[in-house]
């Protein structure tokens, strides 16, 4: 499966970006921005305080650099924010998707809760009774869905028209990176490489219904688990396994895989083509996913993936992704003490005088 349909969207996005990039970003809502419809939910106003109960969405909000209105995050959020932003541990915690801290969410005055899975009926009712919108953005099954999830986050936070426009500007470099990957895959040609992605135990591999399985096929390989589901490869089929390349997520070691009866006599086992891949980028589907896609491509086709995208750093930081937020999206979380403007001005003046004296 190729990235052609996604790359075609870049042509439209480039046009929009060219027309708007020469003027300052206007993130004020318009009369047509709300209500916003996402899945089965209608948000009728611009949210002021957001709680993210899913690590995947928290990561994405920070990498898109639109986390300024986030006032609390999930107990499971464990990664640092982008350089220059507050670390995740400085944010209030609001429980988990399974057991959200409704009292904390109410006390923070949140008016939007983001999740990746449906809450229980009891939780949904309590949020509704508190007039708190909740939106479920489930993990995508392919990159088109990943891209749409990004667009939906912009729409929720900035409105139908303004948010969609901002999303397309952000997605210009995103699509460029996908185009670079496709160019490298085209240069590699047909290699007939077979793969597995070990996601747990030795026969717990990426199957045809998994996002990792989709990625293996996207990279032009034959996935040994393609005909199966639920990360389960049949024990009786173990003798047939003969991948050329093995990717694994680190839940068991590469040494264990290499020494196992499943894989030690395979082409990958004999060649030592067993590579650990950080699973979080695949699982959380934030923009850092492109780094993993590139890494896997380079391991499969080193002669084709020989450089980063021309003229741009590969790292998926907000700066390299091309989006500069408005002022409200650089705000600190709700628990931070408000700075006294007079004291701040006095401090700034003192610092300037000291600097001049030096």
mmCIF file of C-alpha atoms in Angstrom, residues 56-246:
data_model
loop_
_atom_site.group_PDB
_atom_site.id
_atom_site.type_symbol
_atom_site.label_atom_id
_atom_site.label_comp_id
_atom_site.label_asym_id
_atom_site.label_seq_id
_atom_site.Cartn_x
_atom_site.Cartn_y
_atom_site.Cartn_z
ATOM 1 C CA UNK A 56 -1.669 9.382 22.912
ATOM 2 C CA UNK A 57 -3.711 12.581 22.713
ATOM 3 C CA UNK A 58 -1.532 14.375 25.252
ATOM 4 C CA UNK A 59 1.564 13.612 23.179
ATOM 5 C CA UNK A 60 -0.175 14.746 20.015
ATOM 6 C CA UNK A 61 -1.421 18.006 21.538
ATOM 7 C CA UNK A 62 2.087 18.883 22.673
ATOM 8 C CA UNK A 63 3.731 17.908 19.408
ATOM 9 C CA UNK A 64 1.164 19.952 17.489
ATOM 10 C CA UNK A 65 1.934 22.677 20.053
ATOM 11 C CA UNK A 66 -1.722 23.294 20.813
ATOM 12 C CA UNK A 67 -1.661 22.274 24.481
ATOM 13 C CA UNK A 68 -1.986 25.778 25.917
ATOM 14 C CA UNK A 69 -5.504 25.153 27.199
ATOM 15 C CA UNK A 70 -4.683 21.766 28.738
ATOM 16 C CA UNK A 71 -5.221 22.038 32.494
ATOM 17 C CA UNK A 72 -4.803 18.365 33.472
ATOM 18 C CA UNK A 73 -3.614 15.085 31.996
ATOM 19 C CA UNK A 74 -3.920 11.345 32.567
ATOM 20 C CA UNK A 75 -2.119 9.527 35.356
ATOM 21 C CA UNK A 76 -0.455 7.482 32.598
ATOM 22 C CA UNK A 77 1.120 10.423 30.746
ATOM 23 C CA UNK A 78 4.820 9.806 31.189
ATOM 24 C CA UNK A 79 6.784 11.598 28.496
ATOM 25 C CA UNK A 80 8.273 15.094 28.679
ATOM 26 C CA UNK A 81 6.797 17.881 26.626
ATOM 27 C CA UNK A 82 8.730 19.461 23.779
ATOM 28 C CA UNK A 83 11.866 21.432 24.758
ATOM 29 C CA UNK A 84 10.901 24.764 26.246
ATOM 30 C CA UNK A 85 7.502 23.575 27.454
ATOM 31 C CA UNK A 86 6.622 22.443 30.948
ATOM 32 C CA UNK A 87 7.301 18.821 31.712
ATOM 33 C CA UNK A 88 4.274 16.548 31.974
ATOM 34 C CA UNK A 89 4.917 15.940 35.648
ATOM 35 C CA UNK A 90 4.113 19.607 36.347
ATOM 36 C CA UNK A 91 0.533 19.166 35.184
ATOM 37 C CA UNK A 92 -2.322 18.174 37.491
ATOM 38 C CA UNK A 93 -3.497 14.592 37.088
ATOM 39 C CA UNK A 94 -7.123 13.709 36.487
ATOM 40 C CA UNK A 95 -7.159 9.927 36.732
ATOM 41 C CA UNK A 96 -7.468 7.622 33.752
ATOM 42 C CA UNK A 97 -9.983 6.890 31.029
ATOM 43 C CA UNK A 98 -11.223 3.924 33.031
ATOM 44 C CA UNK A 99 -11.314 5.804 36.354
ATOM 45 C CA UNK A 100 -11.324 9.560 35.749
ATOM 46 C CA UNK A 101 -11.175 11.895 38.737
ATOM 47 C CA UNK A 102 -14.453 13.680 38.059
ATOM 48 C CA UNK A 103 -14.130 15.905 41.138
ATOM 49 C CA UNK A 104 -10.710 17.150 40.012
ATOM 50 C CA UNK A 105 -12.015 17.768 36.497
ATOM 51 C CA UNK A 106 -14.904 19.816 37.902
ATOM 52 C CA UNK A 107 -12.668 21.778 40.282
ATOM 53 C CA UNK A 108 -10.385 22.747 37.404
ATOM 54 C CA UNK A 109 -13.361 24.129 35.527
ATOM 55 C CA UNK A 110 -12.700 21.973 32.473
ATOM 56 C CA UNK A 111 -15.220 22.213 29.661
ATOM 57 C CA UNK A 112 -13.737 19.540 27.368
ATOM 58 C CA UNK A 113 -12.357 16.065 28.148
ATOM 59 C CA UNK A 114 -10.469 14.151 25.456
ATOM 60 C CA UNK A 115 -10.319 10.339 25.379
ATOM 61 C CA UNK A 116 -9.370 7.533 23.015
ATOM 62 C CA UNK A 117 -11.932 5.054 24.386
ATOM 63 C CA UNK A 118 -15.589 5.306 25.331
ATOM 64 C CA UNK A 119 -16.165 6.046 29.025
ATOM 65 C CA UNK A 120 -18.549 3.993 31.106
ATOM 66 C CA UNK A 121 -22.185 5.048 31.121
ATOM 67 C CA UNK A 122 -21.788 6.313 34.681
ATOM 68 C CA UNK A 123 -18.799 8.507 33.794
ATOM 69 C CA UNK A 124 -20.508 9.816 30.668
ATOM 70 C CA UNK A 125 -23.610 10.730 32.670
ATOM 71 C CA UNK A 126 -21.608 12.522 35.360
ATOM 72 C CA UNK A 127 -19.734 14.588 32.765
ATOM 73 C CA UNK A 128 -22.962 15.447 30.985
ATOM 74 C CA UNK A 129 -24.624 16.511 34.233
ATOM 75 C CA UNK A 130 -21.652 18.816 34.881
ATOM 76 C CA UNK A 131 -22.013 20.310 31.363
ATOM 77 C CA UNK A 132 -18.561 19.049 30.415
ATOM 78 C CA UNK A 133 -18.182 17.922 26.817
ATOM 79 C CA UNK A 134 -16.198 14.751 26.191
ATOM 80 C CA UNK A 135 -14.909 13.655 22.819
ATOM 81 C CA UNK A 136 -13.574 10.210 21.950
ATOM 82 C CA UNK A 137 -10.856 10.142 19.282
ATOM 83 C CA UNK A 138 -9.954 6.456 18.869
ATOM 84 C CA UNK A 139 -6.632 5.231 17.455
ATOM 85 C CA UNK A 140 -6.578 5.200 13.677
ATOM 86 C CA UNK A 141 -6.169 2.107 11.539
ATOM 87 C CA UNK A 142 -4.079 3.869 8.875
ATOM 88 C CA UNK A 143 -2.207 7.108 8.196
ATOM 89 C CA UNK A 144 -5.248 8.745 6.648
ATOM 90 C CA UNK A 145 -7.010 8.231 9.953
ATOM 91 C CA UNK A 146 -3.997 9.533 11.874
ATOM 92 C CA UNK A 147 -4.016 12.662 9.724
ATOM 93 C CA UNK A 148 -7.745 13.133 10.276
ATOM 94 C CA UNK A 149 -7.305 12.836 14.038
ATOM 95 C CA UNK A 150 -4.862 15.751 13.919
ATOM 96 C CA UNK A 151 -7.363 17.789 11.923
ATOM 97 C CA UNK A 152 -10.125 16.954 14.405
ATOM 98 C CA UNK A 153 -8.026 18.195 17.337
ATOM 99 C CA UNK A 154 -7.467 21.512 15.588
ATOM 100 C CA UNK A 155 -11.179 21.754 14.768
ATOM 101 C CA UNK A 156 -12.196 21.035 18.354
ATOM 102 C CA UNK A 157 -9.849 23.649 19.788
ATOM 103 C CA UNK A 158 -10.113 26.375 17.149
ATOM 104 C CA UNK A 159 -13.370 25.777 15.327
ATOM 105 C CA UNK A 160 -14.571 24.351 12.044
ATOM 106 C CA UNK A 161 -13.069 26.913 9.673
ATOM 107 C CA UNK A 162 -10.167 28.356 11.664
ATOM 108 C CA UNK A 163 -9.083 24.969 12.994
ATOM 109 C CA UNK A 164 -9.246 23.267 9.608
ATOM 110 C CA UNK A 165 -7.149 26.027 8.070
ATOM 111 C CA UNK A 166 -4.543 25.804 10.837
ATOM 112 C CA UNK A 167 -4.426 22.024 10.481
ATOM 113 C CA UNK A 168 -3.735 22.202 6.760
ATOM 114 C CA UNK A 169 -0.872 24.628 7.344
ATOM 115 C CA UNK A 170 0.592 22.261 9.920
ATOM 116 C CA UNK A 171 0.171 19.279 7.624
ATOM 117 C CA UNK A 172 2.198 20.798 4.785
ATOM 118 C CA UNK A 173 5.556 19.633 6.232
ATOM 119 C CA UNK A 174 3.888 16.469 7.544
ATOM 120 C CA UNK A 175 2.847 15.565 3.993
ATOM 121 C CA UNK A 176 6.271 16.543 2.689
ATOM 122 C CA UNK A 177 7.841 14.027 5.041
ATOM 123 C CA UNK A 178 5.439 11.340 3.871
ATOM 124 C CA UNK A 179 6.331 12.201 0.282
ATOM 125 C CA UNK A 180 10.017 11.792 1.098
ATOM 126 C CA UNK A 181 9.342 8.352 2.557
ATOM 127 C CA UNK A 182 7.361 7.371 -0.528
ATOM 128 C CA UNK A 183 10.186 8.611 -2.752
ATOM 129 C CA UNK A 184 12.641 6.394 -0.887
ATOM 130 C CA UNK A 185 10.281 3.426 -1.142
ATOM 131 C CA UNK A 186 9.895 4.006 -4.880
ATOM 132 C CA UNK A 187 13.674 4.137 -5.237
ATOM 133 C CA UNK A 188 13.969 0.815 -3.402
ATOM 134 C CA UNK A 189 11.697 -0.912 -5.916
ATOM 135 C CA UNK A 190 10.247 -4.375 -5.375
ATOM 136 C CA UNK A 191 12.444 -6.221 -2.883
ATOM 137 C CA UNK A 192 10.092 -9.027 -1.766
ATOM 138 C CA UNK A 193 11.108 -8.676 1.868
ATOM 139 C CA UNK A 194 9.013 -10.569 4.417
ATOM 140 C CA UNK A 195 8.697 -9.297 7.972
ATOM 141 C CA UNK A 196 7.228 -9.866 11.404
ATOM 142 C CA UNK A 197 6.701 -7.413 14.234
ATOM 143 C CA UNK A 198 6.944 -9.205 17.584
ATOM 144 C CA UNK A 199 4.608 -7.368 19.946
ATOM 145 C CA UNK A 200 4.957 -9.511 23.066
ATOM 146 C CA UNK A 201 5.529 -13.245 23.219
ATOM 147 C CA UNK A 202 7.303 -14.940 20.333
ATOM 148 C CA UNK A 203 4.122 -15.681 18.399
ATOM 149 C CA UNK A 204 2.331 -12.526 19.496
ATOM 150 C CA UNK A 205 2.983 -10.650 16.277
ATOM 151 C CA UNK A 206 1.419 -7.796 14.320
ATOM 152 C CA UNK A 207 -1.541 -9.224 12.439
ATOM 153 C CA UNK A 208 -3.528 -7.923 9.516
ATOM 154 C CA UNK A 209 -5.972 -6.036 11.733
ATOM 155 C CA UNK A 210 -3.268 -4.129 13.638
ATOM 156 C CA UNK A 211 -1.748 -0.712 12.987
ATOM 157 C CA UNK A 212 1.739 -2.227 13.093
ATOM 158 C CA UNK A 213 0.677 -4.757 10.469
ATOM 159 C CA UNK A 214 -0.573 -1.893 8.325
ATOM 160 C CA UNK A 215 2.810 -0.158 8.685
ATOM 161 C CA UNK A 216 4.675 -3.298 7.578
ATOM 162 C CA UNK A 217 2.581 -3.439 4.415
ATOM 163 C CA UNK A 218 2.886 0.318 3.903
ATOM 164 C CA UNK A 219 6.655 -0.169 3.818
ATOM 165 C CA UNK A 220 6.263 -2.643 0.983
ATOM 166 C CA UNK A 221 6.930 -5.851 2.913
ATOM 167 C CA UNK A 222 5.021 -9.108 3.210
ATOM 168 C CA UNK A 223 3.761 -9.394 6.772
ATOM 169 C CA UNK A 224 3.712 -12.992 8.031
ATOM 170 C CA UNK A 225 0.819 -12.123 10.324
ATOM 171 C CA UNK A 226 -1.340 -10.525 7.625
ATOM 172 C CA UNK A 227 -3.894 -13.353 7.484
ATOM 173 C CA UNK A 228 -4.504 -13.455 11.244
ATOM 174 C CA UNK A 229 -6.059 -11.242 13.922
ATOM 175 C CA UNK A 230 -5.603 -10.055 17.502
ATOM 176 C CA UNK A 231 -1.793 -10.313 17.431
ATOM 177 C CA UNK A 232 -2.060 -14.096 17.454
ATOM 178 C CA UNK A 233 -0.078 -16.335 15.105
ATOM 179 C CA UNK A 234 -1.133 -20.024 15.174
ATOM 180 C CA UNK A 235 1.203 -22.320 17.088
ATOM 181 C CA UNK A 236 0.816 -25.017 14.439
ATOM 182 C CA UNK A 237 2.098 -22.597 11.789
ATOM 183 C CA UNK A 238 5.332 -21.858 13.632
ATOM 184 C CA UNK A 239 7.333 -24.177 11.372
ATOM 185 C CA UNK A 240 6.330 -22.063 8.370
ATOM 186 C CA UNK A 241 7.678 -18.793 9.760
ATOM 187 C CA UNK A 242 10.654 -17.522 7.768
ATOM 188 C CA UNK A 243 10.833 -13.720 7.861
ATOM 189 C CA UNK A 244 13.718 -11.838 6.278
ATOM 190 C CA UNK A 245 13.514 -9.076 8.883
ATOM 191 C CA UNK A 246 12.187 -9.141 12.441
#
